[in-house]
Coordinates of C-alpha atoms in Angstrom, one line a residue:
M284 CA -21.0 -6.8 35.2
D285 CA -18.1 -6.3 37.3
R286 CA -14.6 -5.0 36.4
R287 CA -12.8 -8.3 36.5
T288 CA -15.5 -10.0 34.4
F289 CA -15.5 -7.4 31.8
L290 CA -11.6 -7.7 31.6
A291 CA -11.9 -11.2 31.0
M292 CA -14.7 -11.0 28.2
V293 CA -12.3 -8.6 26.4
G294 CA -9.3 -10.8 27.1
G295 CA -11.2 -13.7 25.7
G296 CA -12.4 -11.7 22.5
V297 CA -16.0 -11.9 23.5
L298 CA -16.2 -8.2 23.0
A299 CA -13.4 -7.7 20.6
G300 CA -15.8 -8.1 17.2
P301 CA -17.8 -5.2 18.6
L302 CA -15.0 -3.0 19.5
V303 CA -13.1 -3.5 16.3
A304 CA -16.4 -2.5 14.4
Q305 CA -16.9 0.6 16.8
A306 CA -13.3 1.5 16.1
Q307 CA -13.5 1.2 12.5
Q308 CA -16.7 3.5 12.5
R309 CA -15.2 6.2 14.2
S310 CA -12.0 6.0 12.1
G311 CA -14.6 6.6 8.8
I312 CA -12.6 3.8 7.2
S313 CA -14.5 0.9 5.6
K314 CA -12.8 -2.4 5.9
V315 CA -13.2 -4.6 2.3
G316 CA -12.0 -8.0 1.8
I317 CA -11.4 -9.4 -1.5
L318 CA -10.6 -13.1 -2.2
W319 CA -9.2 -13.4 -5.8
H320 CA -8.5 -16.8 -7.5
A321 CA -5.2 -16.5 -8.9
A322 CA -1.9 -16.2 -7.3
S323 CA -1.3 -12.6 -7.4
A324 CA -2.3 -8.9 -8.7
E325 CA -0.2 -9.3 -11.4
E326 CA -2.2 -12.7 -12.6
E327 CA -5.2 -10.7 -12.4
G328 CA -4.2 -8.1 -14.1
P329 CA -6.7 -5.8 -15.6
L330 CA -9.2 -7.4 -13.4
F331 CA -7.3 -6.3 -10.0
K332 CA -6.9 -2.7 -11.5
G333 CA -10.5 -2.4 -12.7
L334 CA -11.6 -3.1 -9.0
V335 CA -9.4 -0.8 -7.2
D336 CA -10.2 2.0 -9.8
G337 CA -13.7 1.0 -9.5
F338 CA -13.5 2.1 -5.8
R339 CA -11.5 5.3 -6.6
A340 CA -14.0 6.5 -9.1
L341 CA -16.5 6.4 -6.4
G342 CA -14.4 8.6 -4.0
Y343 CA -12.7 5.9 -2.1
V344 CA -9.2 6.4 -1.1
E345 CA -6.9 3.5 0.1
G346 CA -6.1 4.5 4.0
R347 CA -8.4 7.4 4.0
N348 CA -12.0 6.2 3.9
I349 CA -11.1 2.5 2.8
S350 CA -9.0 -0.3 3.4
L351 CA -9.1 -2.9 0.9
E352 CA -7.6 -6.5 2.2
H353 CA -6.6 -8.7 -0.8
R354 CA -6.0 -12.5 -0.8
F355 CA -4.6 -14.6 -3.6
P356 CA -5.4 -18.5 -3.1
N357 CA -3.6 -19.4 -6.3
E358 CA -6.6 -21.9 -7.4
I359 CA -5.8 -24.0 -4.4
S360 CA -9.0 -25.2 -2.9
E361 CA -8.0 -25.6 0.7
R362 CA -6.5 -21.7 0.4
F363 CA -9.6 -20.6 -0.9
K364 CA -11.3 -21.9 2.6
S365 CA -8.6 -20.7 4.7
M366 CA -8.3 -17.4 3.4
A367 CA -12.1 -16.8 3.3
R368 CA -12.0 -17.5 7.1
E369 CA -9.1 -15.3 7.6
L370 CA -10.9 -12.2 5.9
V371 CA -14.1 -13.2 8.0
A372 CA -11.8 -12.8 11.1
L373 CA -10.9 -9.4 10.3
N374 CA -14.3 -8.1 10.8
V375 CA -14.5 -6.6 7.1
D376 CA -17.6 -4.7 6.5
A377 CA -17.9 -6.5 3.2
L378 CA -16.5 -9.1 1.2
V379 CA -15.8 -9.5 -2.6
G380 CA -15.5 -13.1 -4.3
A381 CA -13.9 -13.0 -7.8
G382 CA -15.4 -16.5 -9.2
T383 CA -17.8 -19.1 -7.8
Q384 CA -14.9 -21.0 -5.7
A385 CA -14.3 -17.6 -3.9
A386 CA -18.0 -16.9 -3.6
V387 CA -18.9 -20.2 -2.3
A388 CA -15.7 -20.1 0.2
L389 CA -16.8 -16.6 1.6
R390 CA -20.4 -17.9 1.9
E391 CA -19.3 -21.0 3.9
A392 CA -17.3 -18.6 5.9
T393 CA -20.0 -16.3 7.4
K394 CA -23.5 -15.8 6.8
T395 CA -23.8 -12.2 8.0
I396 CA -21.3 -9.9 6.5
P397 CA -22.3 -8.9 3.0
I398 CA -20.7 -10.8 0.0
V399 CA -20.7 -9.6 -3.4
F400 CA -19.5 -11.8 -5.9
M401 CA -18.2 -11.7 -9.8
F402 CA -17.8 -13.8 -12.6
S403 CA -19.9 -16.5 -11.2
P404 CA -21.9 -18.4 -13.9
D405 CA -24.5 -20.2 -12.1
P406 CA -25.2 -18.3 -8.6
V407 CA -28.6 -20.0 -8.3
G408 CA -27.3 -23.5 -9.2
T409 CA -24.3 -23.1 -6.9
K410 CA -26.9 -21.8 -4.2
L411 CA -25.3 -18.5 -3.8
V412 CA -28.3 -16.8 -4.0
D413 CA -32.2 -18.0 -4.0
S414 CA -32.6 -16.4 -7.5
L415 CA -31.4 -13.4 -9.7
G416 CA -34.2 -11.0 -8.9
R417 CA -34.4 -12.0 -5.2
P418 CA -31.0 -13.1 -3.9
G419 CA -32.1 -13.6 -0.2
G420 CA -29.3 -14.0 2.4
N421 CA -26.1 -12.1 2.5
V422 CA -24.7 -12.5 -1.2
T423 CA -25.1 -10.7 -4.4
G424 CA -23.5 -10.1 -7.2
L425 CA -22.7 -10.2 -11.0
S426 CA -23.3 -13.4 -13.4
N427 CA -21.3 -13.9 -16.6
F428 CA -23.2 -16.9 -18.3
S429 CA -26.1 -17.6 -20.2
S430 CA -26.3 -20.8 -22.8
D431 CA -27.2 -18.2 -25.5
L432 CA -23.5 -16.9 -25.2
I433 CA -21.8 -20.2 -25.6
G434 CA -23.7 -21.0 -28.7
K435 CA -23.0 -17.4 -30.1
R436 CA -19.3 -18.1 -29.6
L437 CA -19.4 -21.3 -31.4
Q438 CA -21.4 -19.8 -34.5
L439 CA -18.9 -16.9 -34.9
L440 CA -16.4 -19.3 -34.9
K441 CA -18.2 -21.2 -37.8
E442 CA -18.5 -18.3 -39.5
A443 CA -14.8 -17.0 -39.1
I444 CA -13.8 -20.7 -40.0
P445 CA -16.2 -22.1 -42.7
R446 CA -14.6 -25.4 -43.3
L447 CA -14.8 -25.8 -39.5
S448 CA -16.0 -29.5 -38.5
R449 CA -14.0 -30.6 -35.2
V450 CA -13.9 -28.5 -32.0
G451 CA -12.5 -29.2 -28.8
L452 CA -14.1 -27.8 -25.6
L453 CA -11.6 -27.5 -23.0
V454 CA -13.1 -27.9 -19.3
N455 CA -11.9 -28.0 -15.7
P456 CA -14.0 -31.2 -14.3
D457 CA -13.7 -29.9 -10.9
S458 CA -15.9 -26.8 -11.7
Q459 CA -19.4 -27.1 -11.1
I460 CA -20.5 -25.1 -14.0
S461 CA -18.3 -27.5 -16.5
R462 CA -21.4 -30.0 -16.9
R463 CA -23.6 -26.9 -18.2
Y464 CA -20.9 -25.6 -20.5
I465 CA -20.3 -29.4 -21.9
E466 CA -24.3 -29.6 -22.4
A467 CA -24.7 -26.2 -23.8
S468 CA -21.8 -26.4 -26.4
Q469 CA -23.1 -30.0 -27.2
A470 CA -26.6 -28.4 -28.2
A471 CA -25.2 -25.7 -30.2
A472 CA -22.7 -27.7 -32.1
S473 CA -25.4 -30.0 -33.4
A474 CA -27.0 -27.0 -34.7
L475 CA -24.1 -25.6 -36.5
G476 CA -22.9 -29.1 -37.8
L477 CA -20.1 -29.4 -35.7
T478 CA -18.5 -32.2 -33.8
I479 CA -17.7 -31.7 -30.1
R480 CA -15.4 -33.5 -28.0
T481 CA -14.5 -32.6 -24.2
F482 CA -10.8 -32.6 -22.8
E483 CA -10.4 -32.3 -19.0
A484 CA -7.8 -30.0 -17.0
R485 CA -7.8 -30.3 -13.4
L486 CA -4.3 -28.7 -12.9
L487 CA -1.9 -26.4 -14.8
D488 CA 0.3 -29.4 -15.6
D489 CA -2.8 -31.0 -17.3
F490 CA -3.0 -28.5 -20.2
Q491 CA 0.1 -29.9 -22.1
P492 CA -1.4 -33.6 -22.3
A493 CA -4.7 -32.1 -22.9
F494 CA -3.7 -30.3 -26.2
D495 CA -1.8 -33.4 -27.1
A496 CA -4.9 -35.6 -26.9
M497 CA -6.9 -32.8 -28.9
A498 CA -4.2 -33.0 -31.6
K499 CA -4.2 -36.9 -32.0
A500 CA -8.0 -36.3 -32.3
S501 CA -7.6 -34.1 -35.1
M502 CA -9.2 -31.2 -33.4
Q503 CA -9.5 -28.2 -35.6
A504 CA -10.4 -25.5 -32.9
V505 CA -10.5 -25.2 -28.9
S506 CA -13.2 -23.5 -26.9
I507 CA -12.6 -22.4 -23.6
N508 CA -15.1 -20.6 -21.0
A509 CA -15.2 -18.8 -17.8
D510 CA -13.1 -20.8 -15.1
G511 CA -10.3 -19.6 -12.7
L512 CA -8.1 -22.1 -13.5
I513 CA -8.5 -21.4 -17.0
Y514 CA -8.2 -17.7 -16.6
Q515 CA -4.7 -18.5 -15.0
A516 CA -3.7 -20.6 -17.6
K517 CA -4.7 -18.3 -20.3
E518 CA -1.1 -17.6 -21.7
M519 CA -0.6 -21.1 -22.0
I520 CA -3.5 -22.0 -23.5
A521 CA -2.9 -19.7 -26.1
K522 CA 0.8 -20.9 -26.7
L523 CA -0.4 -24.4 -26.7
A524 CA -3.3 -24.0 -29.4
L525 CA -1.1 -22.2 -31.7
A526 CA 1.8 -24.5 -31.4
R527 CA -0.5 -27.2 -32.4
R528 CA -2.4 -25.0 -35.4
M529 CA -5.9 -24.9 -33.5
A530 CA -7.9 -21.9 -33.6
L531 CA -8.6 -20.8 -30.2
V532 CA -12.1 -18.9 -29.0
A533 CA -11.9 -17.2 -25.8
Y534 CA -14.7 -15.7 -23.7
S535 CA -13.3 -12.4 -22.6
R536 CA -11.0 -9.4 -23.5
E537 CA -8.7 -10.9 -21.1
T538 CA -8.4 -14.2 -22.5
F539 CA -8.6 -13.2 -26.0
D540 CA -5.5 -10.8 -25.1
A541 CA -3.3 -13.6 -24.3
G542 CA -3.2 -14.9 -27.8
A543 CA -6.6 -16.5 -29.0
L544 CA -7.8 -15.9 -32.5
M545 CA -10.9 -14.6 -31.2
S546 CA -13.1 -14.2 -28.5
Y547 CA -17.3 -13.3 -27.9
G548 CA -18.1 -12.4 -24.3
P549 CA -19.0 -9.7 -21.5
D550 CA -16.9 -7.0 -20.2
N551 CA -15.3 -8.5 -17.3
V552 CA -13.3 -5.1 -16.4
Q553 CA -16.6 -3.4 -16.5
A554 CA -18.0 -6.0 -13.9
T555 CA -15.3 -5.3 -11.6
R556 CA -16.3 -1.8 -11.3
R557 CA -20.0 -2.9 -11.2
A558 CA -18.8 -5.1 -8.0
A559 CA -17.3 -1.9 -6.6
A560 CA -20.5 0.0 -6.9
L561 CA -22.6 -2.9 -5.7
V562 CA -20.1 -2.8 -2.3
D563 CA -20.6 1.1 -2.3
K564 CA -24.8 0.5 -1.8
I565 CA -23.9 -1.8 0.9
L566 CA -21.5 0.4 2.9
K567 CA -24.2 2.9 2.9
G568 CA -26.7 0.7 4.1
A569 CA -28.2 -1.5 1.0
K570 CA -28.9 -5.3 2.2
P571 CA -27.4 -7.8 -0.3
A572 CA -31.0 -9.7 -0.2
D573 CA -32.3 -6.8 -1.8
I574 CA -30.0 -6.2 -4.6
P575 CA -30.6 -8.1 -8.1
V576 CA -28.0 -10.0 -9.1
E577 CA -26.5 -8.1 -12.4
Q578 CA -26.3 -9.9 -15.8
P579 CA -24.0 -8.6 -18.7
A580 CA -25.8 -6.3 -21.4
K581 CA -23.0 -6.0 -23.7
F582 CA -21.0 -8.6 -25.1
E583 CA -17.8 -7.7 -27.3
L584 CA -16.0 -9.7 -30.1
G585 CA -12.4 -9.6 -30.5
I586 CA -10.3 -10.7 -33.4
N587 CA -6.5 -11.4 -33.8
L588 CA -5.3 -11.0 -37.1
S589 CA -1.9 -11.9 -36.4
V590 CA -3.1 -15.3 -35.1
A591 CA -5.3 -15.5 -38.1
K592 CA -2.3 -15.1 -40.5
A593 CA -0.2 -17.6 -38.2
L594 CA -3.0 -20.2 -38.8
G595 CA -3.0 -19.5 -42.5
L596 CA -6.9 -18.1 -41.9
T597 CA -8.6 -15.4 -43.6
I598 CA -11.3 -14.0 -41.4
P599 CA -14.4 -13.2 -43.7
P600 CA -15.3 -9.3 -43.6
S601 CA -19.0 -10.3 -42.6
V602 CA -17.2 -11.4 -39.2
L603 CA -14.5 -8.7 -39.2
G604 CA -16.9 -5.8 -39.6
R605 CA -18.7 -6.7 -36.3
A606 CA -15.4 -6.8 -34.4
D607 CA -15.1 -4.8 -31.3
H608 CA -11.3 -5.3 -31.1
V609 CA -9.0 -6.1 -33.9
I610 CA -5.5 -7.1 -33.4
H611 CA -3.6 -6.4 -36.7
P612 CA -0.2 -8.3 -37.7

């Protein structure tokens, strides 16, 4: 190759990727791109802090041996796609996707850069991985869903409110997992003697009309499940439920802390720390295809007695005694 051809290739970007990669290796700084789902680090709250703390606990220091490139698409479909392409163009060493929409956007943007997903309820069904035990391809991560979990959540709600008979299920119909949420909830409700009705919200502006419809249908409680839009609207959902005197059962500590009556689900902050550990394995040479998808082993029950008091409810001691987190008036 003569000098003129070489310069032309550099100018055209043909060698830019390898040169950037070599520069990163020489600097000793690993570059990790993170595609969140909310509008800011503040909206992500403890999940953002958990991931950053996870890297720090493994010995990574921003600017010294790692560079974290964060992107916040604000639950806008096109921004997930454009930001995924933007992160790939940075020639990062690994990618992290918070939620299914982020993970799918990253997978569509690259088939070579390793991807670790967090909070993906159905990674096999969404074709992120071939199987939980043998992911294949360039993707692995942490799932946070099981049908039994939804049934247990409704069971605890019924135990907390024995006279409960009508529950609204709030879902985002644009989320691929919603159909499974509905099926699992209906199956569990039938066994518990509950009537379940589904109410939909695709946008933040849809939540108030959805709750108005629930009130008109005389729903006594509302159940929410893991979804990026639901997480983004967690404070709004809690206020709308309380204003209409509906008991809200949530799926995580973060959605519980926003003002729900109770929650039952995995520790999502711990999942962010585990995601950092999986990225660490990949940066040290492991292949995503060989790293099994991790599933939560521990679930936490939270009960907010302040909300119970506002709703005129008395939580039975048999339920309260099992709580991992209790908020007192």
